[in-house]
Amino acid sequence: MNILNALSGVAGEGVKKLFQEIKNLASLHSNAKSLRKEIDRLKGIGDDIKSQLRGKGRQPKLVVRNWLDRQAQIVKFAEEVLHQYEQSKSLRFCGCCPHCLLIPKSSRKILNSLAEIVKLLKMKDSDFPKSDDLGEPPGTLLQPMENKLVGKFVHEKLLEMETWLLKDESLRVVGVYGMPGVGKTSMLKHINNNEKVVNFFKLVIWVTVSRDSDISDLQRRICDRIELPWRPNLSIDEVAGLLQTVFKERQLLLILDDVWKRIDVSKLGISTSDNKIKVVLTSRDKEVCRSMKADKMIAMKQLSEEDGWELFCRGALPAGEDQNMDSEIEPFARSIAKECKGHPLAIKTLARTVPQLQSSTPSEWEYVLKQLKEINTQFYRIHENILRDLFKPLKHSYDALESDELRLCFLYLAAYREDEEIDADELIQLWLAEGLVNSREEGRHDFLRTLVNRCLVEIEVREANGHQICKVKIHDVLRDMAVHVAEVDQNILFRAGQSLTEFPKSASATSVRISLMHNRIRILPESVNCEKLVTLLLSWNTFEEVPESFLEKLNMLKVLDLSNTPIKFLPSSIHQLKHLLYLQLSNTQIKVIPHQTFELSRLQFLDLSFSPLKNIPSMIKKLKSLQTLNLAHCYDLEFVSSDISQLTSLEELDLWKSTMFGNSRDVRVGGESREASLQDVCKLHRLKHLRLILKSQIEEKTVGNLVKLQELWLLWMPEVRQTYLPTDMVAMHSLERLHLYNCHVKGTPDLFPELQNLKYLKLKSSQILLTLSGLGLATLSNLNEIDIEECLLLTELGEEFGRKGCFPRLRKLKLSMLPSLESVCSFVEEGALPMLQTLTIFRCMKFKVLPPGLDNLNSLEQIKGEKEWWNEISWRNEEMKKHVHAKYVEIVEIHDNYHV
């Protein structure tokens, strides 16, 4: 009887489930309509939150960011569910084929999505702060600077300024003035990075003003700094009102470096009547400080002879000023230092050009002094802002460079506008095109390093996506000197960022290089008589066409940059540029590449990224010398010919966010060729850098030919279920950086141990990944960074992360937006992760307990996370909390997905 009752109960449960399934199917259509409404509603709430934050120039607090993360995930999943439902509607329900299973499955997924949305909305109502307290201001950005400034006067003024800013409530504006190269900017960098100043002001904004800056440009840069999207449709007054709202009741320090004329700070949202806001500015002109109503002013002056000597020794002597100098050399060295007249920039630069102390003789130093005094400043048309006393030591530093190629590499920096941060890779690519360097490695590790060591340039290196981004900057005085030396000595015309409205008439038949970047040239002349011209840089101008005859006399041209202009066509005369190696057309309006372009048989670099390009025809195969082809973010690109596989010299191919690649298909366009497939790309055996979007799985024996690949980015479309990586990837022995997006990898354990050169791994949006255990990452001897993001089901990393002998060189571990992650591992052994320096935990809502033994990591320097997350951690013991707390660093930047 009991058995019968039990069977009856089971049957009853089955019948109930069946009836519920039938009921769900009957209401499927109405549920789908409800889900669409709820998705739109959820999107509207998210947009409203972001709008509130934008209006106040704030970044979302932790609970708000977590909610927005979850909102984005739910919306993405729900829209995929609706897409599947729409597909299933077109199928005929017979009840017996696999397709019929889609319909009840869609019904269950729709109901689950509706339930998740209800749950998320309840979370918002219960957990959110008040609507006027959803965000917080961005933090202070530190400025790169020297560790120590020289001179008693400078240290006195630093202390004086600190006191004014922190304790004088009546003070609003501080002005620092003095001749170029005297140390104004260096002093302000110390103020910007001063811990007391940073703690006092809730927001510190640094803006380099420059000669050609206008109010609109300054407004845009301030908006960028506070993560406030730039709105070009707003007037200057409207932006000013918006900024004033953002800064209202905010403890703010605005630093304006290198001001050339009076700036109306009210247009920057600054009210000088507000005692919470203060402004510090530097200028070469005392009257500019007065015109901006500075309450206090500091006059920077040259270093005393003894301070100048100390600074010179710091640069000239291997061990700094503590090393004794030969008594026969010292008189010449002091005379050389005196020639700088106390200018810190000149002293630092000149000190790096003198002979090495250990291997030099007094006669060599005497010769340097003689050369320095013999420089004829009258020969040069010295700019009014370059003092002749300052010009002589700087010119000597330039003359002392070892080769003509290195001197030209330095002069090339003046092709860019004043105060621009120059991308080192872009700069070196131009050096390569001109034949000044033989390789990227020589450009970066030899030439650029030499310029840095000579204090002729500054560089800032930061890492992103496992790759070093190097920015190069030249002091505006050195740039002014380079502009004039280039014009007089080398027939080079550099006029970047000078608001020119027409092509300069000073361009002549002897001109070798011309840079007119960042001007307002609206019309190019019909022709230019510059038969010796090698380089022509015209980016960031407003001309809409290149006249047919404009290029006809430029037969020697090697470098042509027309990027960031509204041109729609290239002239057919482009084919006459037989020596052209570098063609930059990024962010233009070009839809079609003229067939004459494919006659440029020497072309090595072609960039058409961010253009409305429609197709890459079969004629692309004629560019046999092409080494770099950039087609990233060409959203209208519909067709790439399979003949791309014949670009046998290609080393870099970038099709990120452009067309999608699948497996081979014989689809022909106009009868000329078929569409390129993944197999075609994989025939390019010289590729070192590749970025692609995939619309199908990678099959076995497809990618094994890419043995020279160093960097690989792959993004699968959401409907593709790539659950493994092809085993022939083991042939990629040179692979250093691997980015996998929407790759639902859960295995391939035999693959990763073979990639022993792998330094960086990024896994994003892997929807079935539960753990990193079993992937075989722990034994990679060169892996120094792992970045895991938006893997919704990942609950742990794996026990090998706490085991001694695993991950021998891992330096950075970044975990972002992992809603299910609860732990890294259960315990960290002594000796585990011996080189780990940075652990980042970013928007991992369930990660509340740090693993015991984490304090065993002796190399750990930082644990980065949001302040709210850190405050919610449950500590196992006070000793661990005390030990680890000293390593905590608050994350203040906004993730790319949240530029609100």
Tab-separated table of C-alpha atoms in Angstrom, residues 147-374:
chain	number	residue	atom	x	y	z
A	147	ASN	CA	62.629	61.930	-6.758
A	148	LYS	CA	64.564	64.934	-5.487
A	149	LEU	CA	64.724	68.595	-6.451
A	150	VAL	CA	67.954	70.528	-6.068
A	151	GLY	CA	68.252	73.918	-4.397
A	152	LYS	CA	67.383	75.442	-1.039
A	153	PHE	CA	65.252	78.091	-2.775
A	154	VAL	CA	63.049	75.449	-4.450
A	155	HIS	CA	62.455	73.561	-1.212
A	156	GLU	CA	61.537	76.797	0.585
A	157	LYS	CA	59.001	77.660	-2.119
A	158	LEU	CA	57.518	74.158	-2.046
A	159	LEU	CA	56.917	74.438	1.697
A	160	GLU	CA	55.527	77.951	1.253
A	161	MET	CA	53.056	76.827	-1.416
A	162	GLU	CA	51.945	73.843	0.646
A	163	THR	CA	51.175	76.167	3.564
A	164	TRP	CA	49.196	78.566	1.351
A	165	LEU	CA	47.107	75.785	-0.153
A	166	LEU	CA	46.316	73.957	3.072
A	167	LYS	CA	46.040	76.738	5.638
A	168	ASP	CA	45.261	80.082	3.964
A	169	GLU	CA	41.486	80.099	3.499
A	170	SER	CA	41.508	83.525	1.836
A	171	LEU	CA	43.829	82.412	-0.962
A	172	ARG	CA	42.231	81.369	-4.269
A	173	VAL	CA	44.887	81.571	-7.005
A	174	VAL	CA	48.661	80.962	-6.880
A	175	GLY	CA	50.866	81.919	-9.817
A	176	VAL	CA	54.361	80.555	-10.505
A	177	TYR	CA	56.339	82.359	-13.208
A	178	GLY	CA	59.815	82.331	-14.666
A	179	MET	CA	61.852	81.767	-17.792
A	180	PRO	CA	61.568	78.459	-19.675
A	181	GLY	CA	63.437	75.458	-18.315
A	182	VAL	CA	63.796	76.935	-14.830
A	183	GLY	CA	61.807	74.214	-13.016
A	184	LYS	CA	58.214	75.524	-12.751
A	185	THR	CA	56.595	72.297	-13.907
A	186	SER	CA	58.868	70.132	-11.755
A	187	MET	CA	57.806	72.051	-8.653
A	188	LEU	CA	54.111	71.692	-9.484
A	189	LYS	CA	54.501	67.934	-9.993
A	190	HIS	CA	55.712	67.720	-6.396
A	191	ILE	CA	52.640	69.683	-5.288
A	192	ASN	CA	50.327	67.425	-7.332
A	193	ASN	CA	51.863	64.312	-5.745
A	194	ASN	CA	52.173	65.768	-2.221
A	195	GLU	CA	50.372	63.394	0.147
A	196	LYS	CA	49.070	66.197	2.377
A	197	VAL	CA	47.696	68.089	-0.627
A	198	VAL	CA	46.085	64.928	-2.059
A	199	ASN	CA	44.407	64.144	1.270
A	200	PHE	CA	43.194	67.722	1.736
A	201	PHE	CA	41.662	68.207	-1.697
A	202	LYS	CA	39.142	65.562	-2.691
A	203	LEU	CA	39.949	66.148	-6.345
A	204	VAL	CA	43.193	67.342	-7.967
A	205	ILE	CA	43.090	68.041	-11.721
A	206	TRP	CA	46.231	68.656	-13.778
A	207	VAL	CA	45.874	70.309	-17.208
A	208	THR	CA	48.808	71.247	-19.453
A	209	VAL	CA	47.561	74.334	-21.278
A	210	SER	CA	50.088	74.906	-24.107
A	211	ARG	CA	50.343	77.654	-26.673
A	212	ASP	CA	47.488	76.634	-28.967
A	213	SER	CA	44.923	75.575	-26.332
A	214	ASP	CA	41.518	77.223	-26.301
A	215	ILE	CA	38.676	77.116	-23.767
A	216	SER	CA	36.835	74.324	-25.565
A	217	ASP	CA	39.976	72.178	-25.633
A	218	LEU	CA	40.587	72.743	-21.904
A	219	GLN	CA	36.956	71.920	-21.126
A	220	ARG	CA	37.237	68.659	-23.055
A	221	ARG	CA	40.403	67.630	-21.222
A	222	ILE	CA	38.867	68.394	-17.834
A	223	CYS	CA	35.810	66.335	-18.788
A	224	ASP	CA	38.105	63.457	-19.759
A	225	ARG	CA	39.880	63.745	-16.425
A	226	ILE	CA	36.683	63.451	-14.358
A	227	GLU	CA	35.199	60.764	-16.645
A	228	LEU	CA	32.475	63.109	-17.898
A	229	PRO	CA	31.638	62.310	-21.557
A	230	TRP	CA	32.471	65.151	-23.911
A	231	ARG	CA	29.432	66.655	-25.633
A	232	PRO	CA	30.574	68.578	-28.722
A	233	ASN	CA	27.034	69.801	-29.389
A	234	LEU	CA	27.068	71.938	-26.218
A	235	SER	CA	28.281	75.523	-26.238
A	236	ILE	CA	31.195	76.718	-24.110
A	237	ASP	CA	28.769	78.333	-21.652
A	238	GLU	CA	26.675	75.156	-21.397
A	239	VAL	CA	29.736	73.023	-20.649
A	240	ALA	CA	30.891	75.624	-18.112
A	241	GLY	CA	27.527	75.373	-16.343
A	242	LEU	CA	27.744	71.601	-16.339
A	243	LEU	CA	31.254	71.644	-14.875
A	244	GLN	CA	30.261	74.195	-12.258
A	245	THR	CA	27.501	71.838	-11.120
A	246	VAL	CA	30.028	69.010	-10.868
A	247	PHE	CA	32.520	71.096	-8.858
A	248	LYS	CA	29.958	72.705	-6.585
A	249	GLU	CA	30.733	72.065	-2.921
A	250	ARG	CA	33.786	70.047	-3.980
A	251	GLN	CA	37.235	70.423	-2.383
A	252	LEU	CA	39.147	70.973	-5.637
A	253	LEU	CA	42.659	71.944	-6.717
A	254	LEU	CA	43.058	72.845	-10.393
A	255	ILE	CA	46.640	72.957	-11.702
A	256	LEU	CA	47.130	74.794	-15.007
A	257	ASP	CA	50.641	74.249	-16.353
A	258	ASP	CA	52.250	76.455	-19.012
A	259	VAL	CA	49.636	79.207	-19.367
A	260	TRP	CA	50.381	81.649	-22.221
A	261	LYS	CA	47.518	84.078	-21.869
A	262	ARG	CA	44.702	84.869	-19.468
A	263	ILE	CA	42.167	82.081	-19.034
A	264	ASP	CA	38.651	82.781	-17.825
A	265	VAL	CA	38.456	79.969	-15.263
A	266	SER	CA	34.704	80.494	-14.867
A	267	LYS	CA	34.439	78.882	-18.333
A	268	LEU	CA	36.099	75.828	-16.783
A	269	GLY	CA	33.415	75.588	-14.102
A	270	ILE	CA	35.631	77.258	-11.490
A	271	SER	CA	34.248	79.885	-9.170
A	272	THR	CA	37.109	81.712	-7.441
A	273	SER	CA	34.654	82.968	-4.831
A	274	ASP	CA	34.249	79.403	-3.577
A	275	ASN	CA	36.704	78.896	-0.719
A	276	LYS	CA	36.822	75.141	-1.401
A	277	ILE	CA	38.344	75.612	-4.851
A	278	LYS	CA	41.912	76.743	-5.511
A	279	VAL	CA	43.909	77.261	-8.701
A	280	VAL	CA	47.681	76.997	-9.232
A	281	LEU	CA	49.166	78.059	-12.549
A	282	THR	CA	52.573	78.350	-14.164
A	283	SER	CA	53.531	80.842	-16.841
A	284	ARG	CA	56.615	82.318	-18.391
A	285	ASP	CA	55.062	85.761	-18.014
A	286	LYS	CA	54.434	87.469	-14.692
A	287	GLU	CA	51.691	89.574	-16.309
A	288	VAL	CA	49.706	86.425	-17.122
A	289	CYS	CA	49.666	85.563	-13.404
A	290	ARG	CA	48.508	89.106	-12.613
A	291	SER	CA	45.798	88.984	-15.277
A	292	MET	CA	44.442	85.832	-13.638
A	293	LYS	CA	44.283	87.695	-10.315
A	294	ALA	CA	46.810	85.558	-8.469
A	295	ASP	CA	46.630	86.188	-4.713
A	296	LYS	CA	50.193	84.934	-4.308
A	297	MET	CA	53.017	84.705	-6.831
A	298	ILE	CA	56.316	82.844	-6.824
A	299	ALA	CA	59.132	83.995	-9.109
A	300	MET	CA	61.238	80.982	-10.076
A	301	LYS	CA	64.863	81.824	-10.671
A	302	GLN	CA	67.958	80.111	-11.951
A	303	LEU	CA	69.947	77.896	-9.642
A	304	SER	CA	72.886	79.332	-7.787
A	305	GLU	CA	76.313	78.333	-9.023
A	306	GLU	CA	76.735	75.719	-6.268
A	307	ASP	CA	73.214	74.293	-6.740
A	308	GLY	CA	73.829	74.166	-10.479
A	309	TRP	CA	77.090	72.338	-9.885
A	310	GLU	CA	75.310	69.815	-7.635
A	311	LEU	CA	72.697	69.144	-10.344
A	312	PHE	CA	75.405	68.865	-13.016
A	313	CYS	CA	77.355	66.327	-10.952
A	314	ARG	CA	74.225	64.290	-10.370
A	315	GLY	CA	73.892	63.837	-14.125
A	316	ALA	CA	77.556	63.702	-15.128
A	317	LEU	CA	78.991	61.400	-12.474
A	318	PRO	CA	78.004	57.736	-12.344
A	319	ALA	CA	77.627	57.817	-8.555
A	320	GLY	CA	76.206	61.329	-8.317
A	321	GLU	CA	77.646	64.199	-6.345
A	322	ASP	CA	79.329	61.933	-3.776
A	323	GLN	CA	82.080	60.915	-6.193
A	324	ASN	CA	85.250	62.993	-6.284
A	325	MET	CA	86.217	64.517	-9.615
A	326	ASP	CA	89.759	64.618	-10.930
A	327	SER	CA	91.385	67.914	-9.956
A	328	GLU	CA	92.559	68.537	-13.543
A	329	ILE	CA	89.083	67.880	-15.022
A	330	GLU	CA	87.013	69.748	-12.421
A	331	PRO	CA	87.862	73.321	-13.619
A	332	PHE	CA	86.657	72.472	-17.131
A	333	ALA	CA	83.568	70.704	-15.773
A	334	ARG	CA	82.657	73.711	-13.610
A	335	SER	CA	83.103	76.037	-16.595
A	336	ILE	CA	80.793	73.810	-18.666
A	337	ALA	CA	78.176	73.891	-15.889
A	338	LYS	CA	78.466	77.705	-15.719
A	339	GLU	CA	77.612	77.955	-19.433
A	340	CYS	CA	74.110	76.788	-18.507
A	341	LYS	CA	73.531	79.975	-16.492
A	342	GLY	CA	71.649	78.103	-13.750
A	343	HIS	CA	68.921	76.682	-16.055
A	344	PRO	CA	68.004	73.210	-14.672
A	345	LEU	CA	66.852	71.891	-18.065
A	346	ALA	CA	70.113	72.909	-19.742
A	347	ILE	CA	72.224	71.560	-16.863
A	348	LYS	CA	70.524	68.135	-16.831
A	349	THR	CA	70.703	67.807	-20.607
A	350	LEU	CA	74.296	68.970	-20.986
A	351	ALA	CA	75.488	66.845	-18.053
A	352	ARG	CA	74.535	63.710	-20.023
A	353	THR	CA	76.704	64.655	-23.029
A	354	VAL	CA	80.062	65.137	-21.327
A	355	PRO	CA	82.780	62.426	-21.519
A	356	GLN	CA	82.711	59.508	-19.090
A	357	LEU	CA	84.747	60.409	-16.063
A	358	GLN	CA	86.649	57.123	-15.692
A	359	SER	CA	87.928	56.977	-19.280
A	360	SER	CA	88.330	60.655	-20.223
A	361	THR	CA	91.215	63.111	-20.158
A	362	PRO	CA	91.302	66.848	-19.303
A	363	SER	CA	91.816	67.632	-23.004
A	364	GLU	CA	88.491	65.990	-23.889
A	365	TRP	CA	86.644	68.170	-21.374
A	366	GLU	CA	88.508	71.212	-22.649
A	367	TYR	CA	87.357	70.356	-26.185
A	368	VAL	CA	83.706	70.128	-25.037
A	369	LEU	CA	83.990	73.556	-23.416
A	370	LYS	CA	85.486	74.996	-26.608
A	371	GLN	CA	82.680	73.492	-28.766
A	372	LEU	CA	80.055	74.892	-26.435
A	373	LYS	CA	81.430	78.427	-26.583
A	374	GLU	CA	81.794	78.351	-30.362
